Every structure is written in C-alpha cells, then in structure tokens.
PDB file of C-alpha atoms in Angstrom:
ATOM      1  CA  MET H 252      -0.202   0.018   0.056  1.00 43.00           C
ATOM      2  CA  PRO H 253       2.416   2.803   0.637  1.00 43.00           C
ATOM      3  CA  PHE H 254       4.117   1.731  -2.834  1.00 37.00           C
ATOM      4  CA  LEU H 255       0.651   2.986  -3.947  1.00 37.00           C
ATOM      5  CA  PHE H 256       0.256   6.143  -2.052  1.00 37.00           C
ATOM      6  CA  VAL H 257       4.275   7.193  -3.430  1.00 37.00           C
ATOM      7  CA  LEU H 258       3.217   6.399  -6.981  1.00 38.00           C
ATOM      8  CA  GLY H 259       0.432   8.763  -6.823  1.00 43.00           C
ATOM      9  CA  LEU H 260       2.416  11.360  -5.286  1.00 40.00           C
ATOM     10  CA  THR H 261       4.847  11.107  -7.842  1.00 42.00           C
ATOM     11  CA  LEU H 262       2.016  11.341 -10.435  1.00 45.00           C
ATOM     12  CA  CYS H 263       0.525  14.726  -9.098  1.00 47.00           C
ATOM     13  CA  THR H 264       4.154  16.188  -9.136  1.00 46.00           C
ATOM     14  CA  PRO H 265       4.319  19.600 -11.187  1.00 47.00           C
ATOM     15  CA  SER H 266       6.897  18.077 -13.204  1.00 44.00           C
ATOM     16  CA  VAL H 267       4.614  15.293 -13.857  1.00 45.00           C
ATOM     17  CA  MET H 268       1.996  17.592 -14.742  1.00 45.00           C
ATOM     18  CA  ALA H 269       4.098  19.611 -16.489  1.00 47.00           C
ATOM     19  CA  GLU H 270       5.151  16.870 -19.108  1.00 50.00           C
ATOM     20  CA  THR H 271       1.775  15.852 -19.461  1.00 79.00           C
ATOM     21  CA  LEU H 272       0.684  19.135 -20.782  1.00 80.00           C
ATOM     22  CA  SER H 273       4.130  18.818 -22.603  1.00 82.00           C
ATOM     23  CA  HIS H 274       2.787  15.986 -24.284  1.00 85.00           C
ATOM     24  CA  ASP H 275      -0.442  17.441 -24.973  1.00 84.00           C
ATOM     25  CA  MET H 276       1.371  20.739 -26.739  1.00 84.00           C
ATOM     26  CA  LYS H 277       3.479  18.210 -28.861  1.00 87.00           C
ATOM     27  CA  THR H 278      -0.029  16.692 -29.573  1.00 86.00           C
ATOM     28  CA  LEU H 279      -1.303  19.816 -30.837  1.00 85.00           C
ATOM     29  CA  ASN H 280       1.642  21.042 -32.634  1.00 87.00           C
ATOM     30  CA  GLY H 281       2.087  17.181 -34.446  1.00 89.00           C
ATOM     31  CA  THR H 282      -1.376  16.978 -35.552  1.00 90.00           C
ATOM     32  CA  LEU H 283      -1.447  20.807 -36.599  1.00 92.00           C
ATOM     33  CA  ARG H 284       0.664  19.601 -39.161  1.00 92.00           C
ATOM     34  CA  THR H 285      -1.337  16.607 -40.182  1.00 92.00           C
ATOM     35  CA  PHE H 286      -4.036  19.252 -40.764  1.00 93.00           C
ATOM     36  CA  GLU H 287      -2.077  21.611 -42.908  1.00 93.00           C
ATOM     37  CA  GLN H 288      -0.860  18.552 -45.322  1.00 94.00           C
ATOM     38  CA  SER H 289      -4.287  17.251 -45.675  1.00 94.00           C
ATOM     39  CA  ASN H 290      -7.148  17.711 -47.928  1.00 95.00           C
ATOM     40  CA  ASP H 291      -9.025  14.904 -47.371  1.00 96.00           C
ATOM     41  CA  PRO H 292     -11.813  15.402 -45.230  1.00 97.00           C
ATOM     42  CA  THR H 293     -11.769  12.536 -43.081  1.00 96.00           C
ATOM     43  CA  GLN H 294      -8.409  13.425 -42.316  1.00 96.00           C
ATOM     44  CA  LEU H 295      -8.642  16.543 -41.604  1.00 96.00           C
ATOM     45  CA  LYS H 296     -12.221  16.442 -39.354  1.00 96.00           C
ATOM     46  CA  ASP H 297      -9.922  13.006 -37.292  1.00 96.00           C
ATOM     47  CA  ALA H 298      -6.938  15.411 -36.864  1.00 95.00           C
ATOM     48  CA  LEU H 299      -9.451  17.922 -35.370  1.00 97.00           C
ATOM     49  CA  ASN H 300     -11.049  16.145 -32.944  1.00 96.00           C
ATOM     50  CA  ILE H 301      -7.475  15.414 -32.055  1.00 95.00           C
ATOM     51  CA  MET H 302      -6.547  18.844 -31.261  1.00 95.00           C
ATOM     52  CA  ARG H 303      -9.858  19.737 -29.519  1.00 95.00           C
ATOM     53  CA  ALA H 304      -9.144  16.891 -27.172  1.00 94.00           C
ATOM     54  CA  ALA H 305      -5.485  17.460 -26.567  1.00 92.00           C
ATOM     55  CA  ALA H 306      -6.870  21.461 -26.315  1.00 93.00           C
ATOM     56  CA  GLN H 307      -9.983  20.471 -23.468  1.00 94.00           C
ATOM     57  CA  LYS H 308      -6.367  18.112 -21.935  1.00 92.00           C
ATOM     58  CA  ALA H 309      -3.882  20.853 -21.332  1.00 89.00           C
ATOM     59  CA  GLN H 310      -6.778  23.343 -20.208  1.00 90.00           C
ATOM     60  CA  GLY H 311      -7.237  22.328 -16.834  1.00 89.00           C
ATOM     61  CA  LYS H 312      -3.443  21.759 -16.428  1.00 89.00           C
ATOM     62  CA  THR H 313      -0.842  24.523 -14.945  1.00 88.00           C
ATOM     63  CA  PRO H 314       2.069  25.716 -17.131  1.00 86.00           C
ATOM     64  CA  ARG H 315       5.163  26.163 -15.185  1.00 86.00           C
ATOM     65  CA  LYS H 316       5.275  29.647 -15.780  1.00 86.00           C
ATOM     66  CA  LEU H 317       2.026  29.987 -13.223  1.00 89.00           C
ATOM     67  CA  ARG H 318       2.791  27.008 -11.094  1.00 89.00           C
ATOM     68  CA  ASP H 319       2.431  29.491  -8.364  1.00 88.00           C
ATOM     69  CA  SER H 320      -0.989  31.428  -9.126  1.00 87.00           C
ATOM     70  CA  PRO H 321      -4.000  30.744  -7.498  1.00 90.00           C
ATOM     71  CA  GLN H 322      -6.098  28.751  -9.412  1.00 88.00           C
ATOM     72  CA  GLN H 323      -8.826  31.283  -9.616  1.00 90.00           C
ATOM     73  CA  SER H 324      -5.767  34.150 -10.227  1.00 91.00           C
ATOM     74  CA  PRO H 325      -6.354  36.760 -13.438  1.00 91.00           C
ATOM     75  CA  GLU H 326      -3.276  35.135 -14.826  1.00 91.00           C
ATOM     76  CA  MET H 327      -4.881  31.365 -14.969  1.00 90.00           C
ATOM     77  CA  GLN H 328      -7.999  32.495 -15.749  1.00 92.00           C
ATOM     78  CA  GLN H 329      -6.504  34.127 -18.522  1.00 93.00           C
ATOM     79  CA  TYR H 330      -5.094  31.039 -19.513  1.00 91.00           C
ATOM     80  CA  ARG H 331      -8.160  29.554 -19.226  1.00 93.00           C
ATOM     81  CA  HIS H 332      -9.424  32.149 -21.486  1.00 94.00           C
ATOM     82  CA  THR H 333      -6.931  30.980 -24.199  1.00 93.00           C
ATOM     83  CA  TYR H 334      -8.411  27.444 -24.609  1.00 93.00           C
ATOM     84  CA  ASP H 335     -11.575  28.453 -24.867  1.00 95.00           C
ATOM     85  CA  LYS H 336     -10.580  30.591 -27.577  1.00 96.00           C
ATOM     86  CA  LEU H 337      -8.541  27.994 -29.250  1.00 95.00           C
ATOM     87  CA  ILE H 338     -11.108  25.139 -29.060  1.00 96.00           C
ATOM     88  CA  GLN H 339     -13.732  27.823 -30.456  1.00 97.00           C
ATOM     89  CA  GLN H 340     -11.261  27.891 -33.912  1.00 97.00           C
ATOM     90  CA  ILE H 341     -10.837  24.402 -34.302  1.00 97.00           C
ATOM     91  CA  ASP H 342     -14.937  24.103 -33.857  1.00 98.00           C
ATOM     92  CA  GLU H 343     -15.184  26.655 -36.358  1.00 98.00           C
ATOM     93  CA  ALA H 344     -12.898  24.910 -38.654  1.00 98.00           C
ATOM     94  CA  LEU H 345     -14.285  21.634 -38.141  1.00 98.00           C
ATOM     95  CA  ALA H 346     -17.897  23.197 -39.107  1.00 98.00           C
ATOM     96  CA  LEU H 347     -16.132  24.267 -42.264  1.00 98.00           C
ATOM     97  CA  VAL H 348     -14.767  20.630 -43.007  1.00 98.00           C
ATOM     98  CA  GLU H 349     -17.685  18.953 -42.336  1.00 97.00           C
ATOM     99  CA  GLN H 350     -19.506  21.586 -45.395  1.00 98.00           C
ATOM    100  CA  GLY H 351     -16.998  20.734 -47.527  1.00 97.00           C
ATOM    101  CA  GLN H 352     -15.013  24.493 -46.915  1.00 98.00           C
ATOM    102  CA  ILE H 353     -12.034  22.960 -46.382  1.00 97.00           C
ATOM    103  CA  ASP H 354     -10.205  26.506 -47.716  1.00 97.00           C
ATOM    104  CA  ASP H 355     -12.139  28.672 -45.180  1.00 97.00           C
ATOM    105  CA  ALA H 356     -11.592  25.565 -42.527  1.00 97.00           C
ATOM    106  CA  LYS H 357      -7.577  26.079 -43.255  1.00 96.00           C
ATOM    107  CA  LYS H 358      -7.243  29.436 -43.068  1.00 96.00           C
ATOM    108  CA  VAL H 359      -9.404  29.685 -39.424  1.00 97.00           C
ATOM    109  CA  VAL H 360      -6.810  26.982 -38.253  1.00 96.00           C
ATOM    110  CA  ASN H 361      -4.014  29.915 -39.573  1.00 95.00           C
ATOM    111  CA  ALA H 362      -6.194  32.186 -37.096  1.00 94.00           C
ATOM    112  CA  LEU H 363      -5.261  29.647 -34.258  1.00 93.00           C
ATOM    113  CA  LYS H 364      -1.850  29.408 -34.816  1.00 93.00           C
ATOM    114  CA  ILE H 365      -1.524  33.310 -34.611  1.00 93.00           C
ATOM    115  CA  THR H 366      -3.434  32.612 -31.161  1.00 91.00           C
ATOM    116  CA  ARG H 367      -1.401  29.520 -29.896  1.00 89.00           C
ATOM    117  CA  ASP H 368       2.259  31.722 -31.289  1.00 89.00           C
ATOM    118  CA  ILE H 369       0.747  34.484 -29.064  1.00 88.00           C
ATOM    119  CA  ALA H 370       0.323  31.824 -25.678  1.00 86.00           C
ATOM    120  CA  HIS H 371       3.502  30.607 -26.055  1.00 84.00           C
ATOM    121  CA  LYS H 372       5.074  34.012 -25.677  1.00 86.00           C
ATOM    122  CA  THR H 373       2.783  34.412 -23.148  1.00 84.00           C
ATOM    123  CA  TYR H 374       2.810  31.196 -20.521  1.00 83.00           C
ATOM    124  CA  ARG H 375       5.661  29.644 -21.598  1.00 79.00           C
TER     125      ARG H 375
END
C-alpha cells in the first residue's frame, strides 16, 4: 500500500503534470501539421477532433510559468480563456470541413496558429 501512495504523489508532482501538458502541446502541434498537409475531409476532421481533445486536456493543467498562481487568479483565468478561444477556432474549422469548405477551414486554422503563438510567448 505505501508503494501506491508514493506512486500517487509522484504522478501529482508539477514536473509530471508539466510533462503531460508538454505531451498535449506536442499532440496539438503534430496534428496541426497533419491538418496542414491534407485535403481529405475525413483526415481533417480526425485531426481537428484530436486537436480539440488535446486542447481540452491542456486547459485543465497549469503551465510551469503559472505554477505558483492560485487557480482563480486573473493569470490562470486568462490561460484557460486562451484554450476556450483555441477550442472555439477548432470547432469553427470542424464545421467548415463538414460543409466542404476546406480552404476556409485552413484559414481558421491559420488564425489558430496566431492564438497559439501568442499563448506560447505568454505562458512558456
């Protein structure tokens, strides 16, 4: 039983949680490349759904830069709001792909990259 307790504490440490956030970011970026390289609606929808899931998971985590900030601090609220915006952009692109408007979906994803870049400057 002590082993499980220690394992639980280890998995809750900021470094392990940050690695998980890092994994979510790698998933977002890798899937973004897949999206950019495809024009197949099925692949595009799959990529957007994976991106959405990764963004939702990342939204609930705390970046290292905000590790000491209270969860209800303005900085943490802004961090979570950034993910709301990313998820909204992903949903918009997904709706456009479903309507067959691939070029417009790609434009939305280009705007998403700007949101991502601003967030990286702020929270990395």
